[in-house]
Each structure stands twice: as C-alpha cells, then as structure tokens.
PDB file of C-alpha atoms in Angstrom:
ATOM      1  CA  UNK U 632      45.619 118.523 152.319  1.00  0.00           C
ATOM      2  CA  UNK U 633      42.859 120.046 154.377  1.00  0.00           C
ATOM      3  CA  UNK U 634      43.803 123.337 155.748  1.00  0.00           C
ATOM      4  CA  UNK U 635      43.384 123.828 159.623  1.00  0.00           C
ATOM      5  CA  UNK U 636      40.879 126.060 160.625  1.00  0.00           C
ATOM      6  CA  UNK U 637      41.852 128.640 163.164  1.00  0.00           C
ATOM      7  CA  UNK U 638      38.762 129.421 164.075  1.00  0.00           C
ATOM      8  CA  UNK U 639      37.936 126.083 165.264  1.00  0.00           C
ATOM      9  CA  UNK U 640      41.624 125.986 166.949  1.00  0.00           C
ATOM     10  CA  UNK U 641      40.511 129.497 168.506  1.00  0.00           C
ATOM     11  CA  UNK U 642      37.175 127.785 169.813  1.00  0.00           C
ATOM     12  CA  UNK U 643      39.225 125.176 171.632  1.00  0.00           C
ATOM     13  CA  UNK U 644      41.496 127.084 172.914  1.00  0.00           C
ATOM     14  CA  UNK U 645      38.523 129.779 174.259  1.00  0.00           C
ATOM     15  CA  UNK U 646      36.810 126.791 175.664  1.00  0.00           C
ATOM     16  CA  UNK U 647      39.813 125.292 177.316  1.00  0.00           C
ATOM     17  CA  UNK U 648      40.290 128.766 179.141  1.00  0.00           C
ATOM     18  CA  UNK U 649      36.642 129.092 180.107  1.00  0.00           C
ATOM     19  CA  UNK U 650      37.051 125.355 181.544  1.00  0.00           C
ATOM     20  CA  UNK U 651      39.910 125.818 183.542  1.00  0.00           C
ATOM     21  CA  UNK U 652      38.471 128.799 185.239  1.00  0.00           C
ATOM     22  CA  UNK U 653      35.031 127.118 185.968  1.00  0.00           C
ATOM     23  CA  UNK U 654      36.820 123.514 187.358  1.00  0.00           C
ATOM     24  CA  UNK U 655      38.887 125.878 189.485  1.00  0.00           C
ATOM     25  CA  UNK U 656      36.295 127.793 190.899  1.00  0.00           C
ATOM     26  CA  UNK U 657      34.035 125.187 191.790  1.00  0.00           C
ATOM     27  CA  UNK U 658      36.805 122.895 193.370  1.00  0.00           C
ATOM     28  CA  UNK U 659      38.543 126.110 195.390  1.00  0.00           C
ATOM     29  CA  UNK U 660      36.508 126.165 198.482  1.00  0.00           C
ATOM     30  CA  UNK U 661      36.957 122.341 199.090  1.00  0.00           C
ATOM     31  CA  UNK U 662      40.376 122.831 198.150  1.00  0.00           C
ATOM     32  CA  UNK U 663      40.989 125.735 200.876  1.00  0.00           C
ATOM     33  CA  UNK U 664      38.802 123.989 203.541  1.00  0.00           C
ATOM     34  CA  UNK U 665      41.275 120.955 203.749  1.00  0.00           C
ATOM     35  CA  UNK U 666      44.336 123.060 203.258  1.00  0.00           C
ATOM     36  CA  UNK U 667      43.060 125.194 206.550  1.00  0.00           C
ATOM     37  CA  UNK U 668      42.504 121.798 208.182  1.00  0.00           C
ATOM     38  CA  UNK U 669      46.035 120.138 207.582  1.00  0.00           C
ATOM     39  CA  UNK U 670      47.840 123.545 208.592  1.00  0.00           C
ATOM     40  CA  UNK U 671      45.649 123.459 211.328  1.00  0.00           C
ATOM     41  CA  UNK U 672      46.129 119.776 211.737  1.00  0.00           C
ATOM     42  CA  UNK U 673      42.440 119.239 212.304  1.00  0.00           C
ATOM     43  CA  UNK U 674      41.839 116.487 209.563  1.00  0.00           C
ATOM     44  CA  UNK U 675      41.468 113.680 211.839  1.00  0.00           C
ATOM     45  CA  UNK U 676      38.781 115.744 213.541  1.00  0.00           C
ATOM     46  CA  UNK U 677      36.690 116.284 210.365  1.00  0.00           C
ATOM     47  CA  UNK U 678      33.307 114.576 209.916  1.00  0.00           C
ATOM     48  CA  UNK U 679      34.150 111.742 207.755  1.00  0.00           C
ATOM     49  CA  UNK U 680      31.509 112.544 205.311  1.00  0.00           C
ATOM     50  CA  UNK U 681      32.531 115.886 204.543  1.00  0.00           C
ATOM     51  CA  UNK U 682      36.488 114.523 204.051  1.00  0.00           C
ATOM     52  CA  UNK U 683      34.696 111.863 201.618  1.00  0.00           C
ATOM     53  CA  UNK U 684      32.884 114.976 199.706  1.00  0.00           C
ATOM     54  CA  UNK U 685      36.309 116.918 199.408  1.00  0.00           C
ATOM     55  CA  UNK U 686      38.079 114.073 198.240  1.00  0.00           C
ATOM     56  CA  UNK U 687      35.196 113.385 195.755  1.00  0.00           C
ATOM     57  CA  UNK U 688      34.957 116.894 194.532  1.00  0.00           C
ATOM     58  CA  UNK U 689      39.039 116.481 194.021  1.00  0.00           C
ATOM     59  CA  UNK U 690      38.141 113.646 191.778  1.00  0.00           C
ATOM     60  CA  UNK U 691      35.597 115.015 189.951  1.00  0.00           C
ATOM     61  CA  UNK U 692      37.727 118.347 189.155  1.00  0.00           C
ATOM     62  CA  UNK U 693      40.601 116.140 188.000  1.00  0.00           C
ATOM     63  CA  UNK U 694      38.147 114.012 185.434  1.00  0.00           C
ATOM     64  CA  UNK U 695      37.393 117.266 184.128  1.00  0.00           C
ATOM     65  CA  UNK U 696      41.111 118.198 183.648  1.00  0.00           C
ATOM     66  CA  UNK U 697      41.376 114.775 181.896  1.00  0.00           C
ATOM     67  CA  UNK U 698      38.456 115.532 179.866  1.00  0.00           C
ATOM     68  CA  UNK U 699      39.920 118.802 178.731  1.00  0.00           C
ATOM     69  CA  UNK U 700      43.212 116.683 177.849  1.00  0.00           C
ATOM     70  CA  UNK U 701      41.671 114.900 175.769  1.00  0.00           C
ATOM     71  CA  UNK U 702      40.062 117.621 173.959  1.00  0.00           C
ATOM     72  CA  UNK U 703      43.521 119.578 173.773  1.00  0.00           C
ATOM     73  CA  UNK U 704      44.967 116.103 172.610  1.00  0.00           C
ATOM     74  CA  UNK U 705      42.800 115.567 169.861  1.00  0.00           C
ATOM     75  CA  UNK U 706      42.478 119.085 168.728  1.00  0.00           C
ATOM     76  CA  UNK U 707      43.495 120.217 164.925  1.00  0.00           C
ATOM     77  CA  UNK U 708      46.393 122.621 165.465  1.00  0.00           C
ATOM     78  CA  UNK U 709      47.774 125.065 162.905  1.00  0.00           C
ATOM     79  CA  UNK U 710      50.958 124.438 161.777  1.00  0.00           C
ATOM     80  CA  UNK U 711      52.223 127.819 163.248  1.00  0.00           C
ATOM     81  CA  UNK U 712      50.863 126.904 166.722  1.00  0.00           C
ATOM     82  CA  UNK U 713      52.158 123.259 167.103  1.00  0.00           C
ATOM     83  CA  UNK U 714      55.142 123.856 169.034  1.00  0.00           C
ATOM     84  CA  UNK U 715      53.220 125.775 171.652  1.00  0.00           C
ATOM     85  CA  UNK U 716      50.460 123.582 171.607  1.00  0.00           C
ATOM     86  CA  UNK U 717      52.862 120.659 172.661  1.00  0.00           C
ATOM     87  CA  UNK U 718      53.844 122.821 175.519  1.00  0.00           C
ATOM     88  CA  UNK U 719      50.275 123.467 176.677  1.00  0.00           C
ATOM     89  CA  UNK U 720      49.658 119.845 176.272  1.00  0.00           C
ATOM     90  CA  UNK U 721      52.563 118.714 178.773  1.00  0.00           C
ATOM     91  CA  UNK U 722      51.642 121.136 181.344  1.00  0.00           C
ATOM     92  CA  UNK U 723      47.857 120.524 181.186  1.00  0.00           C
ATOM     93  CA  UNK U 724      48.514 116.521 181.586  1.00  0.00           C
ATOM     94  CA  UNK U 725      51.340 117.614 184.623  1.00  0.00           C
ATOM     95  CA  UNK U 726      48.461 119.677 185.878  1.00  0.00           C
ATOM     96  CA  UNK U 727      46.432 116.505 186.010  1.00  0.00           C
ATOM     97  CA  UNK U 728      48.475 114.431 186.994  1.00  0.00           C
ATOM     98  CA  UNK U 729      49.185 116.781 190.151  1.00  0.00           C
ATOM     99  CA  UNK U 730      45.560 117.021 190.918  1.00  0.00           C
ATOM    100  CA  UNK U 731      45.405 113.073 190.869  1.00  0.00           C
ATOM    101  CA  UNK U 732      48.354 112.954 193.407  1.00  0.00           C
ATOM    102  CA  UNK U 733      46.207 115.480 195.496  1.00  0.00           C
ATOM    103  CA  UNK U 734      43.164 113.382 195.578  1.00  0.00           C
ATOM    104  CA  UNK U 735      45.253 110.233 196.711  1.00  0.00           C
ATOM    105  CA  UNK U 736      47.029 112.404 199.526  1.00  0.00           C
ATOM    106  CA  UNK U 737      43.304 112.457 201.258  1.00  0.00           C
ATOM    107  CA  UNK U 738      42.561 109.035 202.879  1.00  0.00           C
ATOM    108  CA  UNK U 739      38.918 109.506 203.849  1.00  0.00           C
ATOM    109  CA  UNK U 740      38.531 105.813 205.484  1.00  0.00           C
ATOM    110  CA  UNK U 741      41.124 106.833 208.236  1.00  0.00           C
ATOM    111  CA  UNK U 742      40.722 110.748 208.225  1.00  0.00           C
ATOM    112  CA  UNK U 743      44.390 111.332 207.284  1.00  0.00           C
ATOM    113  CA  UNK U 744      46.136 113.608 205.041  1.00  0.00           C
ATOM    114  CA  UNK U 745      49.612 113.016 203.621  1.00  0.00           C
ATOM    115  CA  UNK U 746      50.762 116.342 204.197  1.00  0.00           C
ATOM    116  CA  UNK U 747      53.916 116.265 202.342  1.00  0.00           C
ATOM    117  CA  UNK U 748      52.197 114.795 199.033  1.00  0.00           C
ATOM    118  CA  UNK U 749      49.426 117.467 199.477  1.00  0.00           C
ATOM    119  CA  UNK U 750      52.159 120.344 199.444  1.00  0.00           C
ATOM    120  CA  UNK U 751      54.188 119.007 196.831  1.00  0.00           C
ATOM    121  CA  UNK U 752      51.194 118.423 194.790  1.00  0.00           C
ATOM    122  CA  UNK U 753      49.985 122.246 195.077  1.00  0.00           C
ATOM    123  CA  UNK U 754      53.051 123.362 194.404  1.00  0.00           C
ATOM    124  CA  UNK U 755      53.464 121.324 191.545  1.00  0.00           C
ATOM    125  CA  UNK U 756      49.783 122.530 190.272  1.00  0.00           C
ATOM    126  CA  UNK U 757      50.854 125.727 190.735  1.00  0.00           C
ATOM    127  CA  UNK U 758      54.174 125.460 188.946  1.00  0.00           C
ATOM    128  CA  UNK U 759      51.920 123.816 185.838  1.00  0.00           C
ATOM    129  CA  UNK U 760      49.292 126.298 185.985  1.00  0.00           C
ATOM    130  CA  UNK U 761      52.200 128.986 185.162  1.00  0.00           C
ATOM    131  CA  UNK U 762      53.303 127.172 182.635  1.00  0.00           C
ATOM    132  CA  UNK U 763      50.120 126.547 181.151  1.00  0.00           C
ATOM    133  CA  UNK U 764      48.752 129.968 181.309  1.00  0.00           C
ATOM    134  CA  UNK U 765      51.717 131.156 179.725  1.00  0.00           C
ATOM    135  CA  UNK U 766      51.661 128.844 176.814  1.00  0.00           C
ATOM    136  CA  UNK U 767      47.763 130.158 176.482  1.00  0.00           C
ATOM    137  CA  UNK U 768      48.699 133.616 176.432  1.00  0.00           C
ATOM    138  CA  UNK U 769      51.344 132.869 173.502  1.00  0.00           C
ATOM    139  CA  UNK U 770      48.664 130.853 171.672  1.00  0.00           C
ATOM    140  CA  UNK U 771      46.410 133.627 171.956  1.00  0.00           C
ATOM    141  CA  UNK U 772      48.254 136.589 170.872  1.00  0.00           C
ATOM    142  CA  UNK U 773      49.748 134.248 168.055  1.00  0.00           C
ATOM    143  CA  UNK U 774      45.614 133.998 167.110  1.00  0.00           C
ATOM    144  CA  UNK U 775      45.037 137.337 167.281  1.00  0.00           C
ATOM    145  CA  UNK U 776      48.014 138.259 165.072  1.00  0.00           C
TER     146      UNK U 776
END
C-alpha cells in the first residue's frame, strides 16, 4: 500500500490557505460596498451595471471556493489526519454553500438585495470560516509535530 506523502499533503494545505486569503481579499471590497448599501437601504439607487459587477465578483469567488473544495476533496490524506481533514472538508463545503447563498441574495435585474438572506449568509460564512481556520491550525500543527 502506498504511503501517503506528508509533503504533498502539506503543499495542498498551504495552497488552500494561500488561496483562501487571496480570494477573500479580492472579493472583500465588493462585499463591503454591497453591505454598506444594504445597511443604508440604497441598493435600489445603485447603478445596475455596478450591482451586476458585484454579483459577478461574488460568483467568481464562490466558483474559486468550489475549485478549492474539489482540491481538498481529492487530496490524499495521511492516516493520522483523516479526522481533521473530514472537518476541513465539511466546513469548506459549508462556506462555499453560504457564499452561493450570498450570490443568490443579490438581484441585479430588479436592483434588490434580500437583506435577511444576505445577513444570514454573512454570519454563517463567519462561523464556517472560524471552524475551517481551527481545523487548518490543528492540521498544520500536526504536520509540524
């Protein structure tokens, strides 16, 4: 039986961490802009092309999270890390699902934002990211040890 390469797995985890950071940074300005408009109740006053662009960027980020999810799903995991990896998979999937809910909360055609869905998704994303970070931290300290 082939022994799973710790190094290959470590590379996957490091790539995941990097990409999560990267995607988050690139989508955040769009998120902040929409969140502020939502709070001020000015979404319907936004330029339609701008709202469309924000929704598009949300979808781009979500699709990138889905690609990461696939990478994590297909990773060959060292035996001692299988439990922690299962948690990572679960929270990454939850995170991506919640990002899609945020995309779907934006209606660029009628210039409406489903505020309730948007806020629920934001809180659920924070929770999932918190759990994901915890799992990643445990995985990394296991890899070092």
